[in-house]
mmCIF file of C-alpha atoms in Angstrom:
data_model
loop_
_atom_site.group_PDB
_atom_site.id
_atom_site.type_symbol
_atom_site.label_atom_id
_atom_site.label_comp_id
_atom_site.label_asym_id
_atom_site.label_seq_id
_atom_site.Cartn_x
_atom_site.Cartn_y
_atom_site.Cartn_z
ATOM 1 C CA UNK A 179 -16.604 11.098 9.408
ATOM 2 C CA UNK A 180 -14.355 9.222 7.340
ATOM 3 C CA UNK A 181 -12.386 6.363 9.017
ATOM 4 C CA UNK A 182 -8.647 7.503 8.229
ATOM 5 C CA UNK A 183 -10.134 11.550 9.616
ATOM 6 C CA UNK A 184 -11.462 9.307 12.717
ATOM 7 C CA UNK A 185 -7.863 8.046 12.900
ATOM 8 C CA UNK A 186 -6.102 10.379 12.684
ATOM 9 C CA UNK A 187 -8.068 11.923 15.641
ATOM 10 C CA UNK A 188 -6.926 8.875 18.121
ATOM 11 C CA UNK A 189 -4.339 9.498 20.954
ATOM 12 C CA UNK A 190 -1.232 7.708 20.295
ATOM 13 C CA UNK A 191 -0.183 5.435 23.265
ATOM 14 C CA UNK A 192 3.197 3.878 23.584
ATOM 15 C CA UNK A 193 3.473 0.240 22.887
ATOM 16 C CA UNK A 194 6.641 -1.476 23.762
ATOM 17 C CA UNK A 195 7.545 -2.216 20.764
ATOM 18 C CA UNK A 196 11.176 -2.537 19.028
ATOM 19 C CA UNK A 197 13.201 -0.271 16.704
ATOM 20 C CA UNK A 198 14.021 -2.584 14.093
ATOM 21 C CA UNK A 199 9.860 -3.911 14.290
ATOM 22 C CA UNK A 200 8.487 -0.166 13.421
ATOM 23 C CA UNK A 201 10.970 0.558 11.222
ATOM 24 C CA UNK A 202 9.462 -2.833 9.524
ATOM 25 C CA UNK A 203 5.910 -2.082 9.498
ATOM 26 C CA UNK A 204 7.132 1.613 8.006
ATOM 27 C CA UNK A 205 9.299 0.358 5.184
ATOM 28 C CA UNK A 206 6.349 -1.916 4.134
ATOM 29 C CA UNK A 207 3.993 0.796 4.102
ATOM 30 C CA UNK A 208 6.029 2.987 2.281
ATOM 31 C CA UNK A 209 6.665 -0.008 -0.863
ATOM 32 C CA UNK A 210 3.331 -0.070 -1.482
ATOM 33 C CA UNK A 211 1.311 2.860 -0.583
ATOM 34 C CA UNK A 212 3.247 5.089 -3.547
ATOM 35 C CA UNK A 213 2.114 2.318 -5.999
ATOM 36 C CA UNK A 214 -1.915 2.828 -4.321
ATOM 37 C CA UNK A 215 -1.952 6.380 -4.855
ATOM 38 C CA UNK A 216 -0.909 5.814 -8.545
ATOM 39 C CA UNK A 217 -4.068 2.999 -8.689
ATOM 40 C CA UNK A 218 -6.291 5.432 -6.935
ATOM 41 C CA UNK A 219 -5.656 8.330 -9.683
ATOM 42 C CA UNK A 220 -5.366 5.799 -12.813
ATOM 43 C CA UNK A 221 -8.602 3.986 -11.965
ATOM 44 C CA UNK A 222 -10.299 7.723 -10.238
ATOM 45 C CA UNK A 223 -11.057 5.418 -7.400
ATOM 46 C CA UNK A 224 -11.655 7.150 -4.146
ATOM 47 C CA UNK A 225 -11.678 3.749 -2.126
ATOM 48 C CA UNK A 226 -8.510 3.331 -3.130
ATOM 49 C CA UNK A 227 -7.507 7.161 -1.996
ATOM 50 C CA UNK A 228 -9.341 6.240 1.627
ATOM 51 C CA UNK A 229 -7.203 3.033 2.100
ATOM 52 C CA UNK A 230 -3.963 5.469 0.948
ATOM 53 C CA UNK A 231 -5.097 7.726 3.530
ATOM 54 C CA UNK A 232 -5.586 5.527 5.920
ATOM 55 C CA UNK A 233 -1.856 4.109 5.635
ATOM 56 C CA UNK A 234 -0.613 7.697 5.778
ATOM 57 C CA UNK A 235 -2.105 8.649 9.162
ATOM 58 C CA UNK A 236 -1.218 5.034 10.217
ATOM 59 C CA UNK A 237 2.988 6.012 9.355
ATOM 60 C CA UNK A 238 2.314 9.202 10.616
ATOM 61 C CA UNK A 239 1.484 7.069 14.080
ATOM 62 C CA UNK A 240 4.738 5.051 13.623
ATOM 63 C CA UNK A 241 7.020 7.723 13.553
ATOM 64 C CA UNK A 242 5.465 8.910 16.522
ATOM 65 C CA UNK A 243 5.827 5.237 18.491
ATOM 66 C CA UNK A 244 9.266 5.495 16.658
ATOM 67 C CA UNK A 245 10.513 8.810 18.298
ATOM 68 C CA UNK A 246 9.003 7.845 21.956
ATOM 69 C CA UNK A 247 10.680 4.212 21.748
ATOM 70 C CA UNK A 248 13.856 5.890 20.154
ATOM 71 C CA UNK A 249 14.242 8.323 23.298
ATOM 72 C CA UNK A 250 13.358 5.909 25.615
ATOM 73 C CA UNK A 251 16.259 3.972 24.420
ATOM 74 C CA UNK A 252 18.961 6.469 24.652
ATOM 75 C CA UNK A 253 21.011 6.232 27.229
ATOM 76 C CA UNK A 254 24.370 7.481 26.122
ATOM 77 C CA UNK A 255 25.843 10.004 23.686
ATOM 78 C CA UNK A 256 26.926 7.107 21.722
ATOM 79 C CA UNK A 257 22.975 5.593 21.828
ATOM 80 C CA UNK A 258 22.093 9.017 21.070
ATOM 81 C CA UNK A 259 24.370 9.130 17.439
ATOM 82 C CA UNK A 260 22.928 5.869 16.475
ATOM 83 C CA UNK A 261 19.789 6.168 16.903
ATOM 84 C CA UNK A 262 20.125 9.645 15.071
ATOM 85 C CA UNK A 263 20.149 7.537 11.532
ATOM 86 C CA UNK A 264 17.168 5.643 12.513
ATOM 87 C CA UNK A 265 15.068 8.862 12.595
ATOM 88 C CA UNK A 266 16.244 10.169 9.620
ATOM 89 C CA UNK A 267 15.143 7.063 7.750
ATOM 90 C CA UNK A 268 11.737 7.353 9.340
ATOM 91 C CA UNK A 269 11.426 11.447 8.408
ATOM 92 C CA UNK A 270 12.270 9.946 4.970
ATOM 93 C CA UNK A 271 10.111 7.191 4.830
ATOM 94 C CA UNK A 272 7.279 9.160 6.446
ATOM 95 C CA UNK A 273 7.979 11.792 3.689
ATOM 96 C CA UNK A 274 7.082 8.795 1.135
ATOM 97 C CA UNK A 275 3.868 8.445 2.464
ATOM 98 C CA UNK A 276 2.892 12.120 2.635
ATOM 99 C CA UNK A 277 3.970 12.141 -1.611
ATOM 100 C CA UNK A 278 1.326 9.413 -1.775
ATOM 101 C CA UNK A 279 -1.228 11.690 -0.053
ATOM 102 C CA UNK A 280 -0.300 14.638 -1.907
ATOM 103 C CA UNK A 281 -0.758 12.137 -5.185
ATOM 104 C CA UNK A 282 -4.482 11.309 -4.531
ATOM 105 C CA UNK A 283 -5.307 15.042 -3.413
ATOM 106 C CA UNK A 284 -4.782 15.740 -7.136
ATOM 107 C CA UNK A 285 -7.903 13.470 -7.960
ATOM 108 C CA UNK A 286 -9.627 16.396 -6.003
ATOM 109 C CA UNK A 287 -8.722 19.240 -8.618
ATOM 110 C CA UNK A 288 -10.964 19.719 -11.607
ATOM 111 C CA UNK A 289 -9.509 19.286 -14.640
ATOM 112 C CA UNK A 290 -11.486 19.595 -18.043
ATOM 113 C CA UNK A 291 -9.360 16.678 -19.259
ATOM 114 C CA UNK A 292 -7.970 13.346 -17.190
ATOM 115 C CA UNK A 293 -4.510 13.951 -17.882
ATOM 116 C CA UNK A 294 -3.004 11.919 -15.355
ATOM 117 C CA UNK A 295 -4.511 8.722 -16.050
ATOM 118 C CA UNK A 296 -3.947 9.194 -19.396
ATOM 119 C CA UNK A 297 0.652 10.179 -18.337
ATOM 120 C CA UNK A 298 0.222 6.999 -15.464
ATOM 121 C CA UNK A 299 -0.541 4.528 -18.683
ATOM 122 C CA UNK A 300 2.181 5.562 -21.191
ATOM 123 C CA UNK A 301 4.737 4.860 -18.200
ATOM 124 C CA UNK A 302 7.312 1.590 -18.506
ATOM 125 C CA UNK A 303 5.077 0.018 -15.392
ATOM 126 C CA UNK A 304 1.206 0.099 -15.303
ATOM 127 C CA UNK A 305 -1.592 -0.697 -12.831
ATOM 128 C CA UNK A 306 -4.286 -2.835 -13.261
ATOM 129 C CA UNK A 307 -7.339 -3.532 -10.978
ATOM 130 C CA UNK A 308 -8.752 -6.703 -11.463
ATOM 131 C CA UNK A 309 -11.730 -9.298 -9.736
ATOM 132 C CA UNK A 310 -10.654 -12.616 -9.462
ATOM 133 C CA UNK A 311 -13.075 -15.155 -11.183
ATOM 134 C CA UNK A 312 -14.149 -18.212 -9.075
ATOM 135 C CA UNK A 313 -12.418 -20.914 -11.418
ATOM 136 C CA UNK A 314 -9.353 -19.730 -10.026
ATOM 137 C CA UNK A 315 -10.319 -19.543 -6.068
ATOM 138 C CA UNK A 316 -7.673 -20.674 -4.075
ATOM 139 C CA UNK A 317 -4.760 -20.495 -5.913
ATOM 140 C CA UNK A 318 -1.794 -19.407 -4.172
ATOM 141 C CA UNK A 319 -0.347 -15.906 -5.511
ATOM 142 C CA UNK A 320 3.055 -17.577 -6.128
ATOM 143 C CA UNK A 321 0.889 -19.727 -8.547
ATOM 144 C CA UNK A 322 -0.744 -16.519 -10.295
ATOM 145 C CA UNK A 323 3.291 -15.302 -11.133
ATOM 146 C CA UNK A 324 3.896 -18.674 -12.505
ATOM 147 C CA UNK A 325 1.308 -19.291 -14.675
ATOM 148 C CA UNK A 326 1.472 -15.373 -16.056
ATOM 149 C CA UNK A 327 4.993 -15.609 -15.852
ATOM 150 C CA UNK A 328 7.718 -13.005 -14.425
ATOM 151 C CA UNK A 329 6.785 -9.839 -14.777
ATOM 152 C CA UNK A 330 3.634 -8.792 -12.409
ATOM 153 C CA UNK A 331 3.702 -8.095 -8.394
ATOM 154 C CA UNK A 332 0.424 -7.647 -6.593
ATOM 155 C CA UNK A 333 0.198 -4.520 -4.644
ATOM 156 C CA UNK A 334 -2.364 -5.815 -2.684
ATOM 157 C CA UNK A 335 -5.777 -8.189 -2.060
ATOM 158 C CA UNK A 336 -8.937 -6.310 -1.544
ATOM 159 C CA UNK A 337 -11.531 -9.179 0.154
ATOM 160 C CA UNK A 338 -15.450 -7.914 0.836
ATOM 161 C CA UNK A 339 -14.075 -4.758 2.455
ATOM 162 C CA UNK A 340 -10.815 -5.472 4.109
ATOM 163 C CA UNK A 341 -7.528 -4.555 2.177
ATOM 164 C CA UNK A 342 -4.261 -6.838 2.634
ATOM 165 C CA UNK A 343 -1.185 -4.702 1.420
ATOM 166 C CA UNK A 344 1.911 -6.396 0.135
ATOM 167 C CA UNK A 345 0.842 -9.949 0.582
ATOM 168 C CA UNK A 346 2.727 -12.862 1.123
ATOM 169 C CA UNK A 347 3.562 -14.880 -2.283
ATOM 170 C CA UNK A 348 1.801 -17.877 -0.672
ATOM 171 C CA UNK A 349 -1.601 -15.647 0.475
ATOM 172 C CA UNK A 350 -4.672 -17.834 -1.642
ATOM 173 C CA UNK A 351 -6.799 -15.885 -3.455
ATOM 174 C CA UNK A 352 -10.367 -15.925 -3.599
ATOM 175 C CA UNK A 353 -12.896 -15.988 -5.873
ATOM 176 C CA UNK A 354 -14.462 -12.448 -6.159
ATOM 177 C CA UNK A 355 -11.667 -10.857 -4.666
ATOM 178 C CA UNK A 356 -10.343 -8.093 -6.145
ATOM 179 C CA UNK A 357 -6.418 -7.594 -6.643
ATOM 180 C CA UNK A 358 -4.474 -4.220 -7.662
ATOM 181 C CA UNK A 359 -1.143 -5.463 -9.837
ATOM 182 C CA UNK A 360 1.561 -3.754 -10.916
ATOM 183 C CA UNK A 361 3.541 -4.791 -14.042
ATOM 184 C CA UNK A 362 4.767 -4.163 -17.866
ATOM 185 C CA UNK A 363 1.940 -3.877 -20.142
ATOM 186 C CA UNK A 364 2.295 -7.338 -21.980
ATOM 187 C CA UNK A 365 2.656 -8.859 -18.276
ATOM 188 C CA UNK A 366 -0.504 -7.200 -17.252
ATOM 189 C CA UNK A 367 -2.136 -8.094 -20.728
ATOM 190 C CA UNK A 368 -1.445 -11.760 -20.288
ATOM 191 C CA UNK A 369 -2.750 -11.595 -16.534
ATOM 192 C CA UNK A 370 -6.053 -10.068 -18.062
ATOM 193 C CA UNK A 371 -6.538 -13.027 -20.368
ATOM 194 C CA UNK A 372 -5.942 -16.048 -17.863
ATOM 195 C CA UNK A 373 -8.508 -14.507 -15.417
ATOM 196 C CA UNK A 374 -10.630 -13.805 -18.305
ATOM 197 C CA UNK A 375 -10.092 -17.560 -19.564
ATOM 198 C CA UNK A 376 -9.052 -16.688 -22.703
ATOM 199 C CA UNK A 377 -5.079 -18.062 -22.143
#
């Protein structure tokens, strides 16, 4: 059984957890697993597709922790029409992720010709997937964007087999890992050639 199915599966306990922390962990989700989905189908990658998976079921799980924490909480008719907005910002954000699942499902249909990669690359923002090359092991991503320039963001850090989503600017990177970037195409170029050692 795949890992996100196994999830998925799990009983959801209540942690005591705050409002503003879930709403947090859901936001960051939601910035980068749209930009996964769109690696997943560019590069046909269905490792990518798990990990997507695997972040839906995990906001799916958040918006449940949210709506047991958020009626804990309510006390009052006023706590009540607060806390209102906060769910509808998690139904939307949890309706980000489910777009994202809905995006890889479509590497499941069997087209004669790979159309979508094909649409994904003439956009204004592309995706690359790219292995880090040892002569630049432990440099800091911060460093990466400076010596590329402006212009790039990594989506996220893919070491042996763990994944590290959104990372932190000052996350080192290490040789043989393996890093999904999103940028314009003369960005991404340029990004290609100093890991290649050709700039």
């Amino acid at each position: 059984m795949k890992v996100w199915k196994k999830k998925e599966l799990e009983e959801v306990e209540y942690e005591p957890r705050s409002v503003r922390e879930i709403l947090t962990e859901m936001k960051d989700i939601s910035e980068v697993i749209v930009d996964l989905a769109y690696a997943a189908v560019l590069f046909n990658s269905d490792e990518i597709a798990e990990e997507v998976r695997l972040l839906e079921v995990e906001m799916d799980r958040l918006k449940y922790q949210m709506e047991m924490t958020v009626m804990l909480a309510t006390r009052t008719t006023e706590d009540a029409e607060q806390l209102a907005g906060v769910l509808q910002v998690a139904n939307a954000t949890e309706h980000i992720s489910n777009a994202a699942g809905d995006i890889v499902s479509l590497m499941k249909t069997h087209m004669k010709e790979p159309i979508l990669p094909s649409v994904l690359r003439e956009g204004d923002e592309i995706i690359s997937f790219s292995r880090v090359p040892d002569r630049v092991k432990g440099m800091r991503i911060e460093e990466l964007y400076d010596r590329v320039s402006a212009g790039i963001r990594v989506l996220a850090v893919k070491r042996g087999k763990r994944w590290f989503y959104d990372p932190e600017d000052d996350m080192f990177i290490r040789g043989r890992d393996r890093i999904v970037v999103s940028g314009g195409e003369e960005s991404i170029l340029k990004m290609k050639k100093y890991l290649e050692g050709k700039a």
